[in-house]
Amino acid sequence: MTTTLNEEKYTANLSASELPEGGIWTEAGSSLMRKTGDWKVEQPVWDKTKCISCFTCWAYCPDSCLKVENGRVAGVDYDHCKGCGICANVCPPKVSALTMEKAR
Amino acid sequence: MATLKELATQPAGEKFVGGHTSCAGCGYPNIFRLALAAVKDPVVVVGATGCCEVNTSIFPYTSWKVPFLHNAFENSAATCSGVEAAYYSLLKSGKIQENNTRFIAFGGDGGTYDIGLQSLSGAMERGHDMLYICYDNGAYMNTGIQRSGATPRYANTTTAPVGKVKPGKMQKKKDLAKIMVGHNVPYVAQTIAGNAQDLVKKVEKAMSIRGPKFLVVLATCPLGWQTKTQDTVKLTRLAVDACFWPLYEVENGKYKLSYDPKDKKIPVADWLKLQGRFKHLFKPGNEQLLAEVQAEVDKDWADLKALCEFHSKQV
């Protein structure tokens, strides 16, 4: 028997009996349920009009937080962004589509 | 080489996702993301103990979308070689048909330079078809910044602290890439996490070769290096420009420089001064130590350049 994890259960903190049997991971990439976005002090703001979709920010984000849609960069995933500022730092200076501001 | 756009827009999506618990601005996760994006075939990942395993596979959550196997500090290479051997055995007996699965082992500098060196050496010598990627952040960052064989000279760590008697770690950093070249493996390369193009190119090249491959990647640790989180990418690039960490590859024993800063070469002090772990070197009275580090870097750089030049002339 395998237990499927869901976000509701994660936030409610799983008890020992609710955890998957045998210590197995039931879902690949399940860490997305852990919202590390609440760690941040600052957050990047993405300007759609300035972005040239060079994917530099995508390549260096440690938390895979730059969304990609239809072959273009499509914003920041604030649920997992830890606000390190790498994306704003590597964004080409002439473009500067990403800027840091105080997290809300 | 695949462009960043091609890597970012793969239909399968990312094989290493967010939500892991590495510190903000951590230098290593993008190595995993880019390396896995650069591999087109099905891949099995083995992870040594270290930040890699502790952050990405906290039960019951995992950041990996590829088969991931964790073993102890000392045997990630042995485990990976075992998985590879089992796979080829099943293939030989006809129990599986697809023969395109690739094997990658990830380890930190503690699990590679020190504890895991014997199993890595064995796996490389036996000639398994695997790629070992070491992310080198220069100390046991996961357990609280203890010195490792990869810690640079005069860095401040908790087990080699800066005090009245000693200015941090007294020994020189081990040159792991050269140790691996000594194993006569087909491909060894040194790169940084802050140069996506170079990293992807080297992973792609390694993946095109059958046999043991080794890659050592310099990665910033904002906690251990005591640096600003947003400077993570810049710091590894400065290490290259200072010639502290040259980018090169060794194919069948032949050294080849991937990047030469030439007149853009900066003094090593420009790289050191951004890091809190070296701040004692900039106090009055320590000029001698700084000059010593610079002389060491210059000598190693000249040696490497001469070696690359020598090999470039060979046919």
CSV table of C-alpha atoms in Angstrom, one decimal:
chain,number,residue,atom,x,y,z
A,1,MET,CA,0.0,0.0,0.0
A,2,THR,CA,1.3,3.4,-0.8
A,3,THR,CA,0.1,6.7,0.5
A,4,THR,CA,0.0,9.7,-1.8
A,5,LEU,CA,1.2,12.9,-0.3
A,6,ASN,CA,-0.8,16.0,-0.7
A,7,GLU,CA,-0.3,19.6,0.1
A,8,GLU,CA,-3.1,19.7,2.7
A,9,LYS,CA,-1.5,16.9,4.6
A,10,TYR,CA,1.9,18.5,4.5
A,11,THR,CA,0.7,21.8,6.0
A,12,ALA,CA,-1.1,19.8,8.7
A,13,ASN,CA,2.2,18.0,9.6
A,14,LEU,CA,2.2,14.3,9.0
A,15,SER,CA,2.1,12.0,12.0
A,16,ALA,CA,4.3,8.8,12.0
A,17,SER,CA,1.4,6.6,11.0
A,18,GLU,CA,0.5,8.8,8.0
A,19,LEU,CA,3.9,8.6,6.4
A,20,PRO,CA,4.4,6.3,3.4
A,21,GLU,CA,5.2,2.8,4.4
A,22,GLY,CA,8.7,1.5,4.0
A,23,GLY,CA,10.2,5.0,3.9
A,24,ILE,CA,9.7,5.3,0.2
A,25,TRP,CA,9.1,8.5,-1.7
A,26,THR,CA,5.7,8.3,-3.3
A,27,GLU,CA,6.1,11.2,-5.8
A,28,ALA,CA,9.0,12.5,-7.8
A,29,GLY,CA,9.6,16.2,-7.2
A,30,SER,CA,7.4,16.3,-4.2
A,31,SER,CA,9.6,18.9,-2.6
A,32,LEU,CA,7.5,21.4,-4.5
A,33,MET,CA,5.0,21.0,-1.7
A,34,ARG,CA,7.5,22.6,0.6
A,35,LYS,CA,6.9,26.4,0.2
A,36,THR,CA,10.3,27.8,0.8
A,37,GLY,CA,9.0,31.2,-0.5
A,38,ASP,CA,8.3,32.3,3.1
A,39,TRP,CA,12.0,32.5,3.9
A,40,LYS,CA,12.6,35.6,1.8
A,41,VAL,CA,13.3,39.2,3.0
A,42,GLU,CA,13.6,40.6,-0.5
A,43,GLN,CA,11.9,39.4,-3.6
A,44,PRO,CA,12.6,39.9,-7.3
A,45,VAL,CA,10.1,41.8,-9.5
A,46,TRP,CA,10.1,40.8,-13.1
A,47,ASP,CA,9.3,43.3,-15.8
A,48,LYS,CA,7.7,41.7,-18.8
A,49,THR,CA,8.3,44.6,-21.1
A,50,LYS,CA,12.0,44.7,-20.5
A,51,CYS,CA,12.7,40.9,-20.5
A,52,ILE,CA,14.5,39.6,-23.6
A,53,SER,CA,14.2,35.9,-22.5
A,54,CYS,CA,18.0,35.2,-22.5
A,55,PHE,CA,17.4,32.6,-19.8
A,56,THR,CA,20.4,33.7,-17.8
A,57,CYS,CA,18.3,34.1,-14.7
A,58,TRP,CA,16.8,30.7,-15.3
A,59,ALA,CA,20.2,29.1,-15.5
A,60,TYR,CA,21.5,30.5,-12.2
A,61,CYS,CA,18.4,30.3,-10.0
A,62,PRO,CA,19.2,27.7,-7.3
A,63,ASP,CA,15.5,27.1,-6.7
A,64,SER,CA,14.2,26.7,-10.2
A,65,CYS,CA,12.0,29.8,-9.7
A,66,LEU,CA,12.0,31.4,-13.1
A,67,LYS,CA,8.8,30.2,-14.9
A,68,VAL,CA,9.1,29.3,-18.5
A,69,GLU,CA,6.0,29.4,-20.8
A,70,ASN,CA,5.8,29.1,-24.6
A,71,GLY,CA,9.5,29.4,-25.0
A,72,ARG,CA,9.8,32.6,-23.0
A,73,VAL,CA,10.6,33.6,-19.4
A,74,ALA,CA,7.2,34.1,-17.7
A,75,GLY,CA,7.8,35.5,-14.2
A,76,VAL,CA,8.9,34.4,-10.8
A,77,ASP,CA,7.6,31.5,-8.7
A,78,TYR,CA,7.2,33.2,-5.3
A,79,ASP,CA,6.1,30.0,-3.6
A,80,HIS,CA,9.7,28.7,-3.7
A,81,CYS,CA,11.9,31.8,-4.3
A,82,LYS,CA,14.2,32.4,-1.3
A,83,GLY,CA,15.0,36.0,-2.3
A,84,CYS,CA,18.7,35.5,-2.8
A,85,GLY,CA,18.9,38.1,-5.5
A,86,ILE,CA,21.1,36.0,-7.9
A,87,CYS,CA,18.6,36.5,-10.8
A,88,ALA,CA,18.6,40.3,-10.5
A,89,ASN,CA,22.4,40.2,-10.3
A,90,VAL,CA,22.9,38.1,-13.4
A,91,CYS,CA,20.2,39.9,-15.5
A,92,PRO,CA,22.2,41.8,-18.2
A,93,PRO,CA,22.7,45.4,-16.9
A,94,LYS,CA,21.3,46.9,-20.2
A,95,VAL,CA,18.1,44.9,-19.7
A,96,SER,CA,17.6,44.8,-15.9
A,97,ALA,CA,14.2,43.2,-16.2
A,98,LEU,CA,14.6,41.9,-12.6
A,99,THR,CA,14.9,44.2,-9.6
A,100,MET,CA,14.8,43.4,-5.9
A,101,GLU,CA,12.2,44.9,-3.6
A,102,LYS,CA,11.1,44.3,0.0
A,103,ALA,CA,9.1,41.1,0.3
A,104,ARG,CA,5.4,41.5,1.1
B,1,MET,CA,26.0,22.8,-27.5
B,2,ALA,CA,22.5,23.3,-26.5
B,3,THR,CA,21.6,26.9,-25.7
B,4,LEU,CA,20.1,28.0,-22.4
B,5,LYS,CA,16.8,28.4,-24.2
B,6,GLU,CA,16.9,24.9,-25.5
B,7,LEU,CA,17.7,23.6,-22.0
B,8,ALA,CA,15.0,25.7,-20.4
B,9,THR,CA,12.2,24.8,-22.8
B,10,GLN,CA,12.6,21.0,-22.9
B,11,PRO,CA,9.2,19.4,-23.0
B,12,ALA,CA,10.0,17.1,-20.1
B,13,GLY,CA,10.6,20.0,-17.8
B,14,GLU,CA,13.2,20.2,-15.1
B,15,LYS,CA,14.6,17.0,-13.6
B,16,PHE,CA,15.6,18.8,-10.4
B,17,VAL,CA,12.9,21.0,-8.9
B,18,GLY,CA,12.7,23.7,-6.2
B,19,GLY,CA,11.4,23.4,-2.7
B,20,HIS,CA,14.7,21.9,-1.4
B,21,THR,CA,16.1,23.4,1.8
B,22,SER,CA,19.5,24.8,0.6
B,23,CYS,CA,20.3,28.2,1.9
B,24,ALA,CA,19.2,31.3,-0.1
B,25,GLY,CA,21.9,31.9,-2.8
B,26,CYS,CA,23.4,28.4,-2.5
B,27,GLY,CA,25.9,27.7,-5.3
B,28,TYR,CA,25.4,24.0,-6.0
B,29,PRO,CA,21.7,23.4,-7.0
B,30,ASN,CA,22.2,25.0,-10.4
B,31,ILE,CA,24.9,22.5,-11.1
B,32,PHE,CA,22.4,19.7,-10.7
B,33,ARG,CA,19.8,21.5,-12.8
B,34,LEU,CA,22.1,22.3,-15.7
B,35,ALA,CA,23.9,19.0,-15.7
B,36,LEU,CA,20.6,17.0,-15.7
B,37,ALA,CA,19.2,19.4,-18.4
B,38,ALA,CA,22.2,18.7,-20.5
B,39,VAL,CA,21.7,14.9,-20.4
B,40,LYS,CA,19.1,13.8,-23.0
B,41,ASP,CA,19.1,10.1,-22.1
B,42,PRO,CA,17.4,8.5,-19.1
B,43,VAL,CA,19.7,9.1,-16.1
B,44,VAL,CA,20.2,7.5,-12.7
B,45,VAL,CA,21.7,9.8,-10.0
B,46,VAL,CA,23.6,8.7,-7.0
B,47,GLY,CA,24.3,11.3,-4.3
B,48,ALA,CA,26.9,11.2,-1.6
B,49,THR,CA,26.1,12.5,1.9
B,50,GLY,CA,26.4,16.3,2.1
B,51,CYS,CA,24.3,19.4,1.5
B,52,CYS,CA,23.1,17.7,-1.8
B,53,GLU,CA,21.5,14.8,0.0
B,54,VAL,CA,20.5,16.6,3.2
B,55,ASN,CA,18.7,19.4,1.4
B,56,THR,CA,17.1,17.6,-1.5
B,57,SER,CA,15.8,14.4,0.0
B,58,ILE,CA,14.3,15.1,3.4
B,59,PHE,CA,11.8,12.4,3.9
B,60,PRO,CA,9.0,12.3,2.6
B,61,TYR,CA,9.9,14.9,0.0
B,62,THR,CA,12.3,14.8,-2.8
B,63,SER,CA,13.5,17.3,-5.3
B,64,TRP,CA,14.6,14.7,-7.8
B,65,LYS,CA,12.5,13.7,-10.8
B,66,VAL,CA,15.0,11.1,-11.8
B,67,PRO,CA,15.9,7.9,-9.9
B,68,PHE,CA,18.0,9.0,-7.0
B,69,LEU,CA,20.0,6.8,-4.7
B,70,HIS,CA,21.7,8.1,-1.6
B,71,ASN,CA,24.5,6.3,0.1
B,72,ALA,CA,27.1,7.3,2.7
B,73,PHE,CA,29.9,9.9,2.4
B,74,GLU,CA,32.5,7.4,1.4
B,75,ASN,CA,30.8,5.2,-1.2
B,76,SER,CA,28.8,7.2,-3.7
B,77,ALA,CA,31.2,6.3,-6.5
B,78,ALA,CA,31.2,2.6,-5.5
B,79,THR,CA,27.3,2.6,-5.4
B,80,CYS,CA,27.1,4.3,-8.8
B,81,SER,CA,29.6,1.8,-10.2
B,82,GLY,CA,27.5,-1.1,-8.7
B,83,VAL,CA,24.3,0.3,-10.3
B,84,GLU,CA,26.1,0.6,-13.6
B,85,ALA,CA,27.5,-3.0,-13.4
B,86,ALA,CA,24.1,-4.4,-12.5
B,87,TYR,CA,22.5,-2.5,-15.4
B,88,TYR,CA,24.9,-3.9,-17.9
B,89,SER,CA,24.5,-7.4,-16.4
B,90,LEU,CA,20.7,-7.2,-16.9
B,91,LEU,CA,21.3,-5.9,-20.4
B,92,LYS,CA,23.6,-8.8,-21.2
B,93,SER,CA,21.1,-11.4,-19.9
B,94,GLY,CA,18.3,-9.8,-22.0
B,95,LYS,CA,16.2,-8.8,-19.0
B,96,ILE,CA,16.1,-5.2,-20.2
B,97,GLN,CA,16.3,-3.9,-23.7
B,98,GLU,CA,16.9,-0.1,-23.7
B,99,ASN,CA,20.6,0.5,-23.6
B,100,ASN,CA,20.7,4.3,-23.3
B,101,THR,CA,20.6,4.8,-19.5
B,102,ARG,CA,23.4,7.0,-18.1
B,103,PHE,CA,24.8,7.2,-14.6
B,104,ILE,CA,25.8,10.3,-12.7
B,105,ALA,CA,27.2,10.5,-9.1
B,106,PHE,CA,27.2,13.8,-7.2
B,107,GLY,CA,29.4,14.5,-4.3
B,108,GLY,CA,30.5,17.5,-2.3
B,109,ASP,CA,34.1,18.2,-1.6
B,110,GLY,CA,34.2,16.4,1.7
B,111,GLY,CA,32.7,13.3,0.1
B,112,THR,CA,35.0,13.4,-2.8
B,113,TYR,CA,38.4,15.0,-1.8
B,114,ASP,CA,38.6,13.3,1.5
B,115,ILE,CA,36.2,10.5,2.6
B,116,GLY,CA,35.1,9.2,-0.8
B,117,LEU,CA,38.4,9.3,-2.5
B,118,GLN,CA,39.1,5.6,-2.2
B,119,SER,CA,35.8,4.5,-3.7
B,120,LEU,CA,36.1,7.2,-6.4
B,121,SER,CA,39.6,6.0,-7.3
B,122,GLY,CA,38.4,2.4,-7.5
B,123,ALA,CA,35.4,3.3,-9.7
B,124,MET,CA,37.5,5.3,-12.1
B,125,GLU,CA,40.2,2.6,-12.2
B,126,ARG,CA,37.6,-0.1,-13.0
B,127,GLY,CA,36.4,1.9,-15.9
B,128,HIS,CA,32.7,2.1,-15.2
B,129,ASP,CA,30.6,4.1,-17.6
B,130,MET,CA,29.7,6.9,-15.2
B,131,LEU,CA,30.2,10.6,-14.7
B,132,TYR,CA,31.2,11.8,-11.2
B,133,ILE,CA,30.5,15.4,-10.6
B,134,CYS,CA,32.1,17.0,-7.5
B,135,TYR,CA,30.7,20.3,-6.3
B,136,ASP,CA,33.5,21.9,-4.5
B,137,ASN,CA,32.6,24.6,-2.0
B,138,GLY,CA,35.8,24.2,0.0
B,139,ALA,CA,34.7,22.8,3.4
B,140,TYR,CA,32.2,20.5,5.1
B,141,MET,CA,29.5,23.2,4.9
B,142,ASN,CA,26.7,20.9,5.7
B,143,THR,CA,27.9,20.0,9.2
B,144,GLY,CA,29.2,23.4,10.1
B,145,ILE,CA,32.1,24.6,8.0
B,146,GLN,CA,34.8,22.2,9.1
B,147,ARG,CA,38.0,22.2,7.0
B,148,SER,CA,38.4,19.6,4.2
B,149,GLY,CA,41.1,18.8,1.7
B,150,ALA,CA,39.5,21.3,-0.6
B,151,THR,CA,39.7,24.3,1.8
B,152,PRO,CA,42.1,26.9,0.3
B,153,ARG,CA,45.1,28.0,2.3
B,154,TYR,CA,44.4,30.6,5.1
B,155,ALA,CA,40.6,30.1,4.9
B,156,ASN,CA,38.8,30.4,8.3
B,157,THR,CA,36.9,27.3,9.2
B,158,THR,CA,35.6,26.0,12.5
B,159,THR,CA,38.2,23.3,12.8
B,160,ALA,CA,41.0,25.5,11.5
B,161,PRO,CA,40.0,28.8,13.0
B,162,VAL,CA,41.9,32.1,12.7
B,163,GLY,CA,43.5,33.1,16.0
B,164,LYS,CA,46.6,34.5,17.5
B,165,VAL,CA,48.8,31.5,16.6
B,166,LYS,CA,47.5,30.4,13.2
B,167,PRO,CA,45.9,32.3,10.3
B,168,GLY,CA,43.3,29.7,9.4
B,169,LYS,CA,44.1,26.5,7.5
B,170,MET,CA,47.8,26.1,7.0
B,171,GLN,CA,47.8,23.5,4.2
B,172,LYS,CA,47.3,24.0,0.5
B,173,LYS,CA,44.2,22.9,-1.3
B,174,LYS,CA,44.4,19.4,-2.9
B,175,ASP,CA,44.4,19.4,-6.7
B,176,LEU,CA,41.7,16.7,-7.3
B,177,ALA,CA,41.5,17.2,-11.1
B,178,LYS,CA,45.2,16.2,-11.4
B,179,ILE,CA,44.7,13.2,-9.2
B,180,MET,CA,41.9,12.1,-11.5
B,181,VAL,CA,44.1,12.6,-14.5
B,182,GLY,CA,46.5,10.2,-12.9
B,183,HIS,CA,43.8,7.5,-13.2
B,184,ASN,CA,44.1,7.7,-17.0
B,185,VAL,CA,40.4,8.3,-17.5
B,186,PRO,CA,39.1,9.5,-20.9
B,187,TYR,CA,37.7,12.8,-19.6
B,188,VAL,CA,38.5,15.1,-16.6
B,189,ALA,CA,37.4,18.7,-16.5
B,190,GLN,CA,37.4,21.6,-14.1
B,191,THR,CA,34.6,24.2,-14.3
B,192,ILE,CA,32.5,26.6,-12.2
B,193,ALA,CA,28.8,26.8,-11.3
B,194,GLY,CA,28.8,30.4,-12.4
B,195,ASN,CA,29.5,29.6,-16.1
B,196,ALA,CA,26.4,27.8,-17.4
B,197,GLN,CA,27.8,27.5,-21.0
B,198,ASP,CA,31.0,26.0,-19.9
B,199,LEU,CA,29.4,23.6,-17.5
B,200,VAL,CA,26.8,22.4,-20.0
B,201,LYS,CA,29.4,22.0,-22.7
B,202,LYS,CA,31.6,19.9,-20.4
B,203,VAL,CA,28.7,17.7,-19.2
B,204,GLU,CA,27.6,17.2,-22.9
B,205,LYS,CA,31.1,16.3,-23.9
B,206,ALA,CA,31.5,13.9,-20.9
B,207,MET,CA,28.1,12.3,-21.8
B,208,SER,CA,29.3,11.6,-25.4
B,209,ILE,CA,32.1,9.5,-24.1
B,210,ARG,CA,31.7,5.9,-22.8
B,211,GLY,CA,33.8,5.2,-19.7
B,212,PRO,CA,34.7,6.9,-16.5
B,213,LYS,CA,34.4,10.7,-16.5
B,214,PHE,CA,35.1,13.2,-13.8
B,215,LEU,CA,34.1,16.8,-13.4
B,216,VAL,CA,35.0,19.1,-10.5
B,217,VAL,CA,32.9,22.3,-10.2
B,218,LEU,CA,33.6,25.2,-7.9
B,219,ALA,CA,30.4,26.3,-6.1
B,220,THR,CA,30.0,29.3,-3.8
B,221,CYS,CA,28.7,28.7,-0.2
B,222,PRO,CA,27.4,32.0,1.1
B,223,LEU,CA,27.3,30.6,4.6
B,224,GLY,CA,30.8,29.2,4.7
B,225,TRP,CA,32.5,31.7,2.5
B,226,GLN,CA,30.7,34.5,4.3
B,227,THR,CA,29.6,36.3,1.2
B,228,LYS,CA,26.4,38.1,0.0
B,229,THR,CA,23.8,35.7,-1.4
B,230,GLN,CA,23.5,37.7,-4.7
B,231,ASP,CA,27.2,37.5,-5.4
B,232,THR,CA,27.2,33.7,-5.7
B,233,VAL,CA,27.6,33.7,-9.5
B,234,LYS,CA,30.1,36.6,-9.6
B,235,LEU,CA,32.4,34.9,-7.0
B,236,THR,CA,33.1,31.8,-9.0
B,237,ARG,CA,33.7,33.9,-12.1
B,238,LEU,CA,36.2,36.0,-10.2
B,239,ALA,CA,38.0,32.8,-9.0
B,240,VAL,CA,38.5,32.0,-12.7
B,241,ASP,CA,39.7,35.5,-13.6
B,242,ALA,CA,42.1,35.4,-10.6
B,243,CYS,CA,43.4,32.1,-12.0
B,244,PHE,CA,42.8,30.5,-8.7
B,245,TRP,CA,40.4,28.1,-10.4
B,246,PRO,CA,41.3,27.8,-14.1
B,247,LEU,CA,38.8,26.3,-16.5
B,248,TYR,CA,40.4,23.4,-18.3
B,249,GLU,CA,39.7,19.9,-19.6
B,250,VAL,CA,41.9,16.9,-20.0
B,251,GLU,CA,40.9,14.5,-22.8
B,252,ASN,CA,42.9,11.3,-22.9
B,253,GLY,CA,45.7,12.9,-20.8
B,254,LYS,CA,45.9,16.0,-22.9
B,255,TYR,CA,45.4,19.3,-21.1
B,256,LYS,CA,43.4,22.0,-22.9
B,257,LEU,CA,42.6,25.4,-21.4
B,258,SER,CA,38.9,26.3,-21.8
B,259,TYR,CA,39.4,30.0,-20.9
B,260,ASP,CA,42.4,32.2,-20.6
B,261,PRO,CA,41.7,35.6,-18.9
B,262,LYS,CA,44.9,37.0,-20.5
B,263,ASP,CA,45.0,40.8,-19.7
B,264,LYS,CA,41.8,40.5,-17.7
B,265,LYS,CA,43.6,38.5,-15.0
B,266,ILE,CA,42.9,40.1,-11.6
B,267,PRO,CA,45.0,39.9,-8.4
B,268,VAL,CA,43.8,37.0,-6.2
B,269,ALA,CA,43.2,39.6,-3.5
B,270,ASP,CA,40.2,41.0,-5.5
B,271,TRP,CA,38.5,37.6,-5.1
B,272,LEU,CA,39.6,37.0,-1.5
B,273,LYS,CA,38.4,40.3,-0.2
B,274,LEU,CA,34.8,39.6,-1.0
B,275,GLN,CA,34.8,36.6,1.3
B,276,GLY,CA,34.5,36.9,5.1
B,277,ARG,CA,36.5,33.7,5.5
B,278,PHE,CA,39.7,35.5,4.3
B,279,LYS,CA,39.1,38.9,6.0
B,280,HIS,CA,42.1,38.4,8.4
B,281,LEU,CA,44.4,38.4,5.4
B,282,PHE,CA,43.6,42.1,4.9
B,283,LYS,CA,44.5,43.2,8.4
B,284,PRO,CA,47.8,45.1,8.8
B,285,GLY,CA,50.7,42.8,9.3
B,286,ASN,CA,49.3,40.0,7.1
B,287,GLU,CA,50.6,41.4,3.8
B,288,GLN,CA,53.1,38.6,3.6
B,289,LEU,CA,50.4,35.9,3.7
B,290,LEU,CA,48.5,37.6,0.9
B,291,ALA,CA,51.7,37.7,-1.2
B,292,GLU,CA,52.3,34.0,-0.5
B,293,VAL,CA,48.8,33.1,-1.8
B,294,GLN,CA,49.4,35.3,-4.9
B,295,ALA,CA,52.7,33.6,-5.6
B,296,GLU,CA,51.2,30.2,-5.2
B,297,VAL,CA,48.4,31.0,-7.6
B,298,ASP,CA,50.8,32.5,-10.2
B,299,LYS,CA,53.0,29.4,-10.1
B,300,ASP,CA,50.2,27.0,-10.5
B,301,TRP,CA,48.7,29.1,-13.4
B,302,ALA,CA,52.1,29.3,-15.1
B,303,ASP,CA,52.5,25.5,-14.7
B,304,LEU,CA,49.1,24.7,-16.1
B,305,LYS,CA,49.6,27.1,-19.0
B,306,ALA,CA,52.9,25.5,-19.9
B,307,LEU,CA,51.3,22.1,-19.8
B,308,CYS,CA,48.4,23.1,-22.0
B,309,GLU,CA,50.8,24.7,-24.5
B,310,PHE,CA,53.0,21.6,-24.5
B,311,HIS,CA,50.0,19.4,-25.3
B,312,SER,CA,48.6,21.7,-27.9
B,313,LYS,CA,51.8,21.3,-29.9
B,314,GLN,CA,51.5,17.5,-29.9
B,315,VAL,CA,49.5,15.9,-32.6
